[in-house]
Coordinates of C-alpha atoms in Angstrom, one line a residue:
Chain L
X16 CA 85.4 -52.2 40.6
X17 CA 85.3 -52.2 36.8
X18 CA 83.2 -49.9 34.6
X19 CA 80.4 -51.8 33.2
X20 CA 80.3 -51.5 29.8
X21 CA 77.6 -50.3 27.6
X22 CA 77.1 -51.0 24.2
X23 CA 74.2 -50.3 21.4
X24 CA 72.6 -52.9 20.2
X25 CA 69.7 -51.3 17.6
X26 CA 69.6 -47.6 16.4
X27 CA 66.9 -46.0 14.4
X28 CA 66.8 -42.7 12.4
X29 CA 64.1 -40.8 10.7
X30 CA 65.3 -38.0 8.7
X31 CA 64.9 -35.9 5.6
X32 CA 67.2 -38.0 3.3
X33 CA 65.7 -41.8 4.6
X34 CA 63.8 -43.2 7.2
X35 CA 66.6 -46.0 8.3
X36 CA 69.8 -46.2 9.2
X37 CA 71.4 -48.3 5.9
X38 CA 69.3 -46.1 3.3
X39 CA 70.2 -42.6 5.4
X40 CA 74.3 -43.5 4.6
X41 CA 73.9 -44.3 1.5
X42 CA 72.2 -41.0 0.1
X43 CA 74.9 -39.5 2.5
X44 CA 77.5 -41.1 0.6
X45 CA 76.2 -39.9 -2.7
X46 CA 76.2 -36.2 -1.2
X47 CA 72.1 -36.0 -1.2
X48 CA 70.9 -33.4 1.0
X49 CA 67.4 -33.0 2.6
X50 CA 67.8 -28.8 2.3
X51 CA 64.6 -27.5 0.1
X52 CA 63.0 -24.1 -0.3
X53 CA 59.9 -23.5 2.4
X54 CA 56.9 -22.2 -0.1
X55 CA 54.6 -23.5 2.6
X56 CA 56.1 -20.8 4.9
X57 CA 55.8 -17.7 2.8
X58 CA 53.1 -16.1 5.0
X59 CA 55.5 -15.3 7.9
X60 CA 59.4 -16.0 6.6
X61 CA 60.9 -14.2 3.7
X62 CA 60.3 -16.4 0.2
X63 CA 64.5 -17.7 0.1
X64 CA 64.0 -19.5 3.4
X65 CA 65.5 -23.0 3.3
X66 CA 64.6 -26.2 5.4
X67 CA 65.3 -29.4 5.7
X68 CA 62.1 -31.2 6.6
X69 CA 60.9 -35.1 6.7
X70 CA 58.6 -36.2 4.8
X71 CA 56.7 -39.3 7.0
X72 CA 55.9 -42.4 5.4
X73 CA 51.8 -42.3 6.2
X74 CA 51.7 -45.5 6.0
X75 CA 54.1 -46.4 8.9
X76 CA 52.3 -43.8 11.0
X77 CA 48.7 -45.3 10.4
X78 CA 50.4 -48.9 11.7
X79 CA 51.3 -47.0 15.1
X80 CA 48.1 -48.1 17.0
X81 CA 45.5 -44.7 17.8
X82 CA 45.7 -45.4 21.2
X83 CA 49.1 -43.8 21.2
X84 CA 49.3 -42.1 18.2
X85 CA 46.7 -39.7 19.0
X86 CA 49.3 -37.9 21.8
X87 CA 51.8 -37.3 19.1
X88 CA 52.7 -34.4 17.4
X89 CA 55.5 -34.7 14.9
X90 CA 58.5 -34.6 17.3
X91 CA 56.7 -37.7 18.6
X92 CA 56.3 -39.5 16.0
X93 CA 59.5 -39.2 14.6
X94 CA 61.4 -40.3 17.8
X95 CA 58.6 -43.7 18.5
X96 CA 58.9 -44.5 14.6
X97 CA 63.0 -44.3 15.3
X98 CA 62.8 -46.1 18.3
X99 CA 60.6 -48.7 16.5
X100 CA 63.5 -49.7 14.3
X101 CA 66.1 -49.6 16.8
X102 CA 64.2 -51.8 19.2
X103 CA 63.2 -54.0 16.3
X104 CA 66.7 -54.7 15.2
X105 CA 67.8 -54.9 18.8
X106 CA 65.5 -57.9 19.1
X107 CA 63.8 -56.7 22.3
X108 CA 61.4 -59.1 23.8
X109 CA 58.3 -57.3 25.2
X110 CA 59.1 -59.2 28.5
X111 CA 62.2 -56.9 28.7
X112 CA 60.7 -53.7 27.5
X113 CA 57.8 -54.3 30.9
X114 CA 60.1 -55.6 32.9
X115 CA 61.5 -52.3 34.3
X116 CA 64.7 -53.0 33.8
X117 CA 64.4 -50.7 30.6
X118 CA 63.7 -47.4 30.4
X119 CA 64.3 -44.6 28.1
X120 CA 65.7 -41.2 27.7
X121 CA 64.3 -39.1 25.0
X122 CA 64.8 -35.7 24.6
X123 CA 63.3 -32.4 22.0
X124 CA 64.1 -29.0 22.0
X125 CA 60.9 -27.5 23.2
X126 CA 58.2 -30.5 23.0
X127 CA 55.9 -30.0 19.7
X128 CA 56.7 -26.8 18.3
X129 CA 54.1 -27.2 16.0
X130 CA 51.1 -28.1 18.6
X131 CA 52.4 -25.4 20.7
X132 CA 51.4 -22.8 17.6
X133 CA 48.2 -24.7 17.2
X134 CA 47.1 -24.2 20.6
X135 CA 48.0 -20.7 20.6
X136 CA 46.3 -20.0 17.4
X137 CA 43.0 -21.6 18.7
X138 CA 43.6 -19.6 21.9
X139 CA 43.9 -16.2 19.8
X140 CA 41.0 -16.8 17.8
X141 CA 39.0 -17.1 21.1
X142 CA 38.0 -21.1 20.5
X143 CA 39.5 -22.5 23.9
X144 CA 36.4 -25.1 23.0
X145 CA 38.1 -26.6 20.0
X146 CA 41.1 -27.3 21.6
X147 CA 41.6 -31.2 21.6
X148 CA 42.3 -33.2 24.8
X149 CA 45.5 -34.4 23.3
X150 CA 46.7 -30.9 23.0
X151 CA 48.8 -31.3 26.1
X152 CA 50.2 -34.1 25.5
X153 CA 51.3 -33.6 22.5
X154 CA 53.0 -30.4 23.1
X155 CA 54.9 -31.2 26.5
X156 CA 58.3 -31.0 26.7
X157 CA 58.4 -34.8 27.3
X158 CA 56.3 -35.7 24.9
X159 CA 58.8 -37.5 22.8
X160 CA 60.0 -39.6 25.8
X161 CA 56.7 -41.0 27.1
X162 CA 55.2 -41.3 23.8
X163 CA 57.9 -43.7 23.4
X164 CA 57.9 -45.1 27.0
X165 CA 54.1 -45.9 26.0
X166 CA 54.3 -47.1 22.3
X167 CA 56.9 -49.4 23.4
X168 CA 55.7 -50.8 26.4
X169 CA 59.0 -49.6 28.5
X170 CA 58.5 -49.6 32.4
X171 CA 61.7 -48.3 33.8
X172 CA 62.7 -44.5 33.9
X173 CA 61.7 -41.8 31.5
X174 CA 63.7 -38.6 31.1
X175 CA 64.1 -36.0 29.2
X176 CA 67.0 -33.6 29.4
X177 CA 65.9 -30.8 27.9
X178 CA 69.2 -28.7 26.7
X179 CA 67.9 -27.5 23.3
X180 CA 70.6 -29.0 20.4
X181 CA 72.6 -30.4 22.7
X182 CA 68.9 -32.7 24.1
X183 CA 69.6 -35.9 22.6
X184 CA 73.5 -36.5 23.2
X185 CA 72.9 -35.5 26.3
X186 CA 70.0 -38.0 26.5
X187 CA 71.9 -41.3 25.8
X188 CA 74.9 -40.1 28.2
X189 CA 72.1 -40.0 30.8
X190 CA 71.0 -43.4 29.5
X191 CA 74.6 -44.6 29.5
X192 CA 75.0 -43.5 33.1
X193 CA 71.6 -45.4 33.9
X194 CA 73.0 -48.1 33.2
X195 CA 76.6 -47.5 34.8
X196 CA 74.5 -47.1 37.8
X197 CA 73.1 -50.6 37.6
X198 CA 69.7 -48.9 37.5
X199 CA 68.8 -50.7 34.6
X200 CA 69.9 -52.9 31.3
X201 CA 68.1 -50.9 29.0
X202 CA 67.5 -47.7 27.7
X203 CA 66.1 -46.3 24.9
X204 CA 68.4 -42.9 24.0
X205 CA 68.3 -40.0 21.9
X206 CA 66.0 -37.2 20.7
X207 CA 64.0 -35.7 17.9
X208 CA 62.9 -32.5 16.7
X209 CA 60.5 -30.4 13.9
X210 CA 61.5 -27.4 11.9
X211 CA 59.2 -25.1 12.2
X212 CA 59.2 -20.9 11.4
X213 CA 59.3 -20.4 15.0
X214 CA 62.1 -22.4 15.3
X215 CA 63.9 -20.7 11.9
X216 CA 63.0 -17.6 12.5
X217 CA 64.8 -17.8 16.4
X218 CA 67.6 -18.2 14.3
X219 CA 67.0 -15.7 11.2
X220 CA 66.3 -13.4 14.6
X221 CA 69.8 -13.9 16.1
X222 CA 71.7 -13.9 12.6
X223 CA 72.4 -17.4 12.8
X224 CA 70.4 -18.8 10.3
X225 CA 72.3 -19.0 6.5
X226 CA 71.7 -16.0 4.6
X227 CA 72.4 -17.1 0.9
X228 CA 73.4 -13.3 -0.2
X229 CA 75.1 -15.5 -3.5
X230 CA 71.6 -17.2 -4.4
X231 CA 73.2 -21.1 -4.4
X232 CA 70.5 -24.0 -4.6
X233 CA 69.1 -25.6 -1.3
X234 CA 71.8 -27.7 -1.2
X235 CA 74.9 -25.8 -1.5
X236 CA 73.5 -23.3 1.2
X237 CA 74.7 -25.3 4.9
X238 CA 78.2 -25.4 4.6
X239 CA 80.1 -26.5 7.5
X240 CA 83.6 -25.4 8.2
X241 CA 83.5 -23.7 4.8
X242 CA 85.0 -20.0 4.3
X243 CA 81.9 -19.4 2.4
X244 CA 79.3 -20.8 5.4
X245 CA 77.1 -17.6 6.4
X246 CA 74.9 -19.6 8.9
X247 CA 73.0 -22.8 9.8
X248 CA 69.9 -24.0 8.4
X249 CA 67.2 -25.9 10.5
X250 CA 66.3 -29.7 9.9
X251 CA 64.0 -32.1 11.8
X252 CA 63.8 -35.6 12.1
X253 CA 65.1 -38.2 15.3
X254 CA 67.8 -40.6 16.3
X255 CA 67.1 -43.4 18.8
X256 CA 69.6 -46.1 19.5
X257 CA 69.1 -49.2 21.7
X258 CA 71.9 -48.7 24.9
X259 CA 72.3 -52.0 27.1
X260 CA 74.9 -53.1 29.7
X261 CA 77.1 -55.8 27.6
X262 CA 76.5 -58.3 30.3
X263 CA 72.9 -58.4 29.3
X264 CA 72.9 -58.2 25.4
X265 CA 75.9 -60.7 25.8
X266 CA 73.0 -63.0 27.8
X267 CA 70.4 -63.0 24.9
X268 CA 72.6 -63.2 22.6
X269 CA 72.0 -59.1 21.0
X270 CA 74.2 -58.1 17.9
X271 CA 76.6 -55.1 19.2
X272 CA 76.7 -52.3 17.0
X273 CA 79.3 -50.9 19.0
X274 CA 80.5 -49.9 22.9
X275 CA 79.3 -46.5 24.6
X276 CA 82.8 -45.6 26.8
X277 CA 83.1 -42.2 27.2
X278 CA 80.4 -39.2 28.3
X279 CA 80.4 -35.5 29.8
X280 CA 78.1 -32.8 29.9
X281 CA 79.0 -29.0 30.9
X282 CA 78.0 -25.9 31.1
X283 CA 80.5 -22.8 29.3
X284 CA 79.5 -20.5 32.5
X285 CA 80.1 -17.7 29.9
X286 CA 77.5 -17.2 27.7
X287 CA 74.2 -18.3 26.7
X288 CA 74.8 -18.3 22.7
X289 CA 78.3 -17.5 22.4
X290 CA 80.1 -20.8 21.9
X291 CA 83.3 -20.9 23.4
X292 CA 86.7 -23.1 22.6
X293 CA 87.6 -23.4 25.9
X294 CA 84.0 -25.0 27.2
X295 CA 83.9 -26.8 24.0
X296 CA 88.0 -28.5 24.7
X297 CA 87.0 -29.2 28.6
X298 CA 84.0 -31.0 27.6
X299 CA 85.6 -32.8 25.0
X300 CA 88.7 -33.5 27.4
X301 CA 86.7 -34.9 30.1
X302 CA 85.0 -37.1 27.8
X303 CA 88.0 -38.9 26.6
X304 CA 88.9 -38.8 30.5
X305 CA 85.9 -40.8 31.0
X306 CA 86.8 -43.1 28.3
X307 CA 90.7 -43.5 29.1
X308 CA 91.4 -42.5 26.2
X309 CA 94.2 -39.8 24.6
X310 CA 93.2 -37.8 21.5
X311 CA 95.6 -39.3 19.5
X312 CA 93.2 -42.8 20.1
X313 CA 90.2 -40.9 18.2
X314 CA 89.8 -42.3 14.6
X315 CA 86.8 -39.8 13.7
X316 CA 85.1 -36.9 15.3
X317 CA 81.6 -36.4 14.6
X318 CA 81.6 -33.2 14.6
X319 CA 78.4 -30.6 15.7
X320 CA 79.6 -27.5 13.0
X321 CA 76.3 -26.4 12.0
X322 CA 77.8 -23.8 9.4
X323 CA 77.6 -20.4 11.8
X324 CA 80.6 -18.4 11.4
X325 CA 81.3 -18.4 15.2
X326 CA 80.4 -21.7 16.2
X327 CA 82.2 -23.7 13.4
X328 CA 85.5 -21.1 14.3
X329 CA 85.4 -21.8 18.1
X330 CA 84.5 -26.0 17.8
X331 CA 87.5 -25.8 15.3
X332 CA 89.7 -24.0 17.4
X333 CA 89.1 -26.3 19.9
X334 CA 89.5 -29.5 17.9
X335 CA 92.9 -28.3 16.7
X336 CA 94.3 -27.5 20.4
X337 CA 93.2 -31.3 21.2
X338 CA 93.7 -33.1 17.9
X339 CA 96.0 -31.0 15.9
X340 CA 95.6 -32.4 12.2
X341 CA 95.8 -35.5 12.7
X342 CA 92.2 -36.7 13.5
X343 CA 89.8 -37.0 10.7
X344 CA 87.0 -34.4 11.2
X345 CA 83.5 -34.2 9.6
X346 CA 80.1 -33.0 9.8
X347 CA 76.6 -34.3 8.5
X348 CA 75.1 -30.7 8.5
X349 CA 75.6 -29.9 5.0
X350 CA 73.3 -32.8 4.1
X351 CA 71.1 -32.8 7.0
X352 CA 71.3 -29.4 8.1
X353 CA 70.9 -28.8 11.6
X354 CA 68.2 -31.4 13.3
X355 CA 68.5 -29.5 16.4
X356 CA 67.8 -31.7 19.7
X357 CA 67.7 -34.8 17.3
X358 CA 70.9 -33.5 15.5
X359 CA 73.6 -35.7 18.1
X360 CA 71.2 -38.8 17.8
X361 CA 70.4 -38.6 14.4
X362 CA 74.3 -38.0 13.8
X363 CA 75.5 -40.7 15.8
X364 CA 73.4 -43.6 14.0
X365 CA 75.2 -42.6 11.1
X366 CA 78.5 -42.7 12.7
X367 CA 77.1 -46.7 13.3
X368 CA 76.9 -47.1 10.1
X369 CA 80.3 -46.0 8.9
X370 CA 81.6 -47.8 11.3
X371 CA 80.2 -50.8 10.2
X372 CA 80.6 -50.0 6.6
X373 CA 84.4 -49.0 7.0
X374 CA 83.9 -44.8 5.4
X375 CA 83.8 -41.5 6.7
X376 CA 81.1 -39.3 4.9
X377 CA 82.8 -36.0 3.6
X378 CA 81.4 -32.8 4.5
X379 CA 78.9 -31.7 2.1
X380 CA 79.6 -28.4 0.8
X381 CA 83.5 -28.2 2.6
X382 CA 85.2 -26.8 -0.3
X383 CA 87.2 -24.7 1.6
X384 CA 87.9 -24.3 5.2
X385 CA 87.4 -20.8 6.3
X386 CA 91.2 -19.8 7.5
X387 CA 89.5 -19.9 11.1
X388 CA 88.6 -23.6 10.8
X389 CA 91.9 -24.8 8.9
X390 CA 94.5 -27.2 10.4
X391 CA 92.4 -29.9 11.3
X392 CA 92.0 -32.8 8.9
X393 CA 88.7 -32.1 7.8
X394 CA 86.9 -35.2 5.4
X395 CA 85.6 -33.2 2.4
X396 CA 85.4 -36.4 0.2
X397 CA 84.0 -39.8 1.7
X398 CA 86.9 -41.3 2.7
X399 CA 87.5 -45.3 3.0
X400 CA 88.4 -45.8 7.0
X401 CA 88.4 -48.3 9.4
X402 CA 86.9 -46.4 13.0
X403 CA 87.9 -48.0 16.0
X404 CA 87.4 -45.0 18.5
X405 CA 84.5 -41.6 17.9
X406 CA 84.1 -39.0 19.3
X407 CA 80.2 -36.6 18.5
X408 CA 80.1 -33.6 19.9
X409 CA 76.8 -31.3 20.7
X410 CA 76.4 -28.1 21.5
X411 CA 73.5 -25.5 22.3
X412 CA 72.2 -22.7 23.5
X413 CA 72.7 -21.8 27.3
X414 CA 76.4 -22.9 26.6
X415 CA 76.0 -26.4 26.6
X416 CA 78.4 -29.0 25.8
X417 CA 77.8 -32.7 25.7
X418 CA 80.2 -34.6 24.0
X419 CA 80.0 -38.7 23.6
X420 CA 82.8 -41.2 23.2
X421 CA 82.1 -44.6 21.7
X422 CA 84.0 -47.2 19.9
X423 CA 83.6 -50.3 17.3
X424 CA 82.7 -53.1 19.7
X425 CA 85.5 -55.8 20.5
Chain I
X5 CA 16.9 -31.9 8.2
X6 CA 16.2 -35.7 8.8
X7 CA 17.0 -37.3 12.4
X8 CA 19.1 -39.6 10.1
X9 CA 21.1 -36.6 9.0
X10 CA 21.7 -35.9 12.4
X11 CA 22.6 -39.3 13.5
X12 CA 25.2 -39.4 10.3
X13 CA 26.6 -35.8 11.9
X14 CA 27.6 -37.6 15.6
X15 CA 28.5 -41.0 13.9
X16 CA 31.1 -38.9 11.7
X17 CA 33.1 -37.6 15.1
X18 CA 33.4 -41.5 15.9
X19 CA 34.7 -42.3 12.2
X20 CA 37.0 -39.5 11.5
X21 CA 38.2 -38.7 15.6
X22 CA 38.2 -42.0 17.0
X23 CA 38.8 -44.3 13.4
X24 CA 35.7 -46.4 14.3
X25 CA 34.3 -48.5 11.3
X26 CA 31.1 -47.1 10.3
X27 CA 30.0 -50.7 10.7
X28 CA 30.5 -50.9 14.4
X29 CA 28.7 -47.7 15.3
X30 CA 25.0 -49.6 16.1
X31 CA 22.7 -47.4 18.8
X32 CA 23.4 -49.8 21.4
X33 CA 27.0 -49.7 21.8
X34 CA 28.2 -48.2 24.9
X35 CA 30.4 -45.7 24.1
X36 CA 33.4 -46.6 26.7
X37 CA 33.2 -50.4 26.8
X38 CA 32.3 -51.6 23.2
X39 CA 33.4 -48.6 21.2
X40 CA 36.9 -48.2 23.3
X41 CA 36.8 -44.4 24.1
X42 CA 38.3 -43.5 27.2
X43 CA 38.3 -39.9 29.3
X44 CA 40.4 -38.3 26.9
X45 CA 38.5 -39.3 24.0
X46 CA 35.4 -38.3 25.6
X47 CA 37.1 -35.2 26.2
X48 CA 38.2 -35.1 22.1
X49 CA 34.2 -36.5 21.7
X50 CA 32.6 -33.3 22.7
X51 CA 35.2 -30.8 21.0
X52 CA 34.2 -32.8 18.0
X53 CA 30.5 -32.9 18.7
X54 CA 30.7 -29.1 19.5
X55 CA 32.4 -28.2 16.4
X56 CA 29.9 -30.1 14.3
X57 CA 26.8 -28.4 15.8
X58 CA 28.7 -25.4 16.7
X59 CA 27.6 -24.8 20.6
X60 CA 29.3 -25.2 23.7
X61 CA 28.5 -29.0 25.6
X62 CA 31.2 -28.8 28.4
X63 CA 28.8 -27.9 31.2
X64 CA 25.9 -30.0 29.8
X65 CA 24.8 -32.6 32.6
X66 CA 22.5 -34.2 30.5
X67 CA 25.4 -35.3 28.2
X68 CA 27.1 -36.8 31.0
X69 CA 24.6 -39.3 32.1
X70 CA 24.8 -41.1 28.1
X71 CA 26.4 -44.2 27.9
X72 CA 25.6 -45.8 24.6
X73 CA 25.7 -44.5 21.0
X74 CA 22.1 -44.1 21.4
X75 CA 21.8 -42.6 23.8
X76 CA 24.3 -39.8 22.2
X77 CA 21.6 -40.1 19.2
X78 CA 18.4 -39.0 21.4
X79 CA 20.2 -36.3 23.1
X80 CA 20.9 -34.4 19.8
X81 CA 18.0 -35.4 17.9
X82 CA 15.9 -33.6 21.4
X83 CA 18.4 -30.7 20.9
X84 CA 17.5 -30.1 17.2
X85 CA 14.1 -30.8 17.8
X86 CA 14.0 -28.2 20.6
X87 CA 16.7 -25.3 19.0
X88 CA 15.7 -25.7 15.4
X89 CA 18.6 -22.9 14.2
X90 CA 21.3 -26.0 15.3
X91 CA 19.6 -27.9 12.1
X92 CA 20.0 -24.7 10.0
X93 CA 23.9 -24.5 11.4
X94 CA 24.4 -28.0 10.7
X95 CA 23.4 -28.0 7.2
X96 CA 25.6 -24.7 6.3
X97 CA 28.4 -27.1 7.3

């Protein structure tokens, strides 16, 4: 029996640099970069900390009716105001969205990082009795996916893998095999996430987070694949794209932004941080498997590279045993920095839009490779490319790998 | 402190928790149907109410029985009236 196909049909973005999908490429393509120093968090992180964090449009958050805003923290909000513009572009008829024939899949690292601290505070100080109803909810590890199931009306399934910055590519190949399945036409996919100094300091904790010993601006400091890359810094913001079997969109006439073909998800069985070439080349192998494709078909690999000296060394090694130097390779983390469980989502859209735009964002801050991240083609300027075949790759703690194979739709 | 002032104190929850228009928030309003709270919000109602007049209401059965804004009125007009150091609280806020 043939594969069904899958294609997207709307994708949304909030992020640090712009709060849709056309604006976010163009300040990519003109090298901004959401990085900024944290004086909000000089309490508990030491004063050089960097962040890249969204600033919401209030207005768009006061038009989300109270009814379900009042269950969302940020990680919430970000994903249902994402998921608004994807669905909106996709032309979804609320008959579809109830019909439950459409679900969704949307995924965080850790719920509300932010309401969890609340809570806790409140708890600490002794006032259980101030703690608001919506706590809960807001917090949940879910809370992204059925605040969105709920804003939007969706009756079909709701998950939420929960595989920290791997979450939301993992998300929309869960939604993509929904709908292999034939369990339903729709799903809303992909994930969102807050940076928070829980969150940053994990990182600062494990050495992972950039140290900025040379005292560069904000946004020379994530530098993916460079030689001069110390560490990652954390973002926020969500990715939600519309994911619907072709036979459907094709019925109500949908726009295709471009065909879902290829998914796998594994675990390293090594290690719980230490990423590892080998898990990160199976993954990626059985991906293009899935999609019937050979490496030498890829146009563009979206790459994770979050600027840690390990990771970036062992995702490059891996992409040069598969690819060699003949695949264009680049990341969005020096403008972005990492969005964590929104990062693959958030990443992907963009990869929609230079697909549709015919470019390849460069790098930000790639100069040049470290000598354990050379042979690859790496994009350091935006380069002018027509992208038939991607690949975006995710990884995360607990040795995760999720990578996602998609292609321009014909 | 003026039963008005304390009527202004329990309308403010409904304004700044639950984005009610001053406007709509007449004595007679039941609380659920015309005012659209439902258990959670009753729930976020009495964190709100308990914060403003700084005691605990969770095991109150009196407040359980209210239905209208009115209602909600009396009961904290009777409990200022009969634990005058709540009025003295209130105004410190």
């Amino acid at each position: 029996m043939p594969k069904t196909r899958v294609v997207i049909t709307g994708a949304g973005v909030i992020s640090s640099l712009a709060h849709n999908r056309q604006d976010l490429l163009a300040a990519l393509l003109n090298r901004a970069c959401g990085v900024r120093a944290m004086p909000e968090w000089a309490d508990t992180l030491p004063p050089d900390t960097v962040a890249a964090p969204v600033t919401l449009d209030q207005d768009a958050v006061m038009k989300i009716d109270r009814r379900f805003r009042r269950s969302m923290g940020p990680a919430a909000l970000f994903a249902t105001l994402a998921a608004a513009q994807a669905v909106a572009e996709s032309g979804l008829s609320e008959d579809i969205l109830g019909s439950g024939r459409a679900g969704c899949a949307v995924s965080s690292t850790m719920g509300s990082a932010s309401s969890i601290m609340e809570s806790c505070s409140l708890l600490l100080q002794g006032r259980q009795d101030y703690i608001s109803a919506q706590q809960f909810f807001k917090s949940a590890a879910h809370t992204a996916a059925f605040n969105v199931a709920n804003a939007m009306g969706l009756r079909g399934v709701q998950l939420s893998p929960c595989s920290a910055c791997a979450s939301s590519l993992q998300a929309i190949g869960v939604a993509y095999e929904q709908i292999l399945l034939g369990r339903q036409d729709v799903m809303l996919a992909g994930g969102s996430d807050e940076v928070t100094p829980s969150v940053t300091l994990t990182f600062q904790q494990l050495f992972a987070q950039a140290e900025n010993k040379e005292n560069r601006p904000p946004d020379q400091i994530s530098r993916p694949f460079d030689v001069a890359r110390t560490g990652l810094v954390c973002g926020e913001g969500a990715g939600i794209v519309v994911l619907e079997s072709l036979e459907h969109a094709v019925s109500r006439g949908a726009r295709i932004l471009a065909e879902v073909t290829g998914y796998a998800t594994m675990s390293s069985g090594e290690h719980i941080s230490q990423s590892d070439q080998r898990a990160i080349g199976r993954c990626m192998t059985a991906a293009l498997a899935d999609a019937d494709l050979r490496p030498e078909d890829v146009d563009l690999v979206s790459a994770h590279a979050t600027g840690t000296r390990q990771g970036d060394a062992e995702e490059a090694a891996a992409l040069r045993d598969l690819f060699g130097a003949n695949t264009p390779v680049s990341s969005l983390k020096g403008h972005l920095g990492h969005t964590l469980a929104a990062s693959g989502a958030i990443e992907l859209v963009a990869v929609l839009e230079m697909l549709a735009q015919n470019i390849i964002v460069g790098t930000k801050n790639l100069t040049a490779a470290g000598p354990d991240c050379a042979g690859l083609d790496h994009v350091q300027a935006n380069r002018p490319a027509s992208i038939g075949t991607f690949v975006k790759n995710s990884f995360a703690f607990g040795g995760v790998s999720a990578v996602l194979v998609g292609k321009a739709f014909a | 402190m003026q039963p008005e002032d304390i009527i202004a104190a329990v309308n403010a929850v409904f304004v700044e928790q639950f984005e009610i228009d001053p406007a709509d928030l007449l004595p007679e309003k039941e609380i659920f149907r015309d005012l659209g709270l439902d258990s959670l919000d009753i729930v976020d109602m009495m964190v709100g109410l308990q914060r403003t007049f700084g005691i605990s209401l969770r095991q109150n059965e009196e407040l359980r029985q209210i239905v209208t804004l009115g209602d909600l009125h009396a009961f904290f007009l009777k409990l200022v009236e009969e634990n005058p150091d709540l009025a003295a609280k209130l105004q410190k806020k």
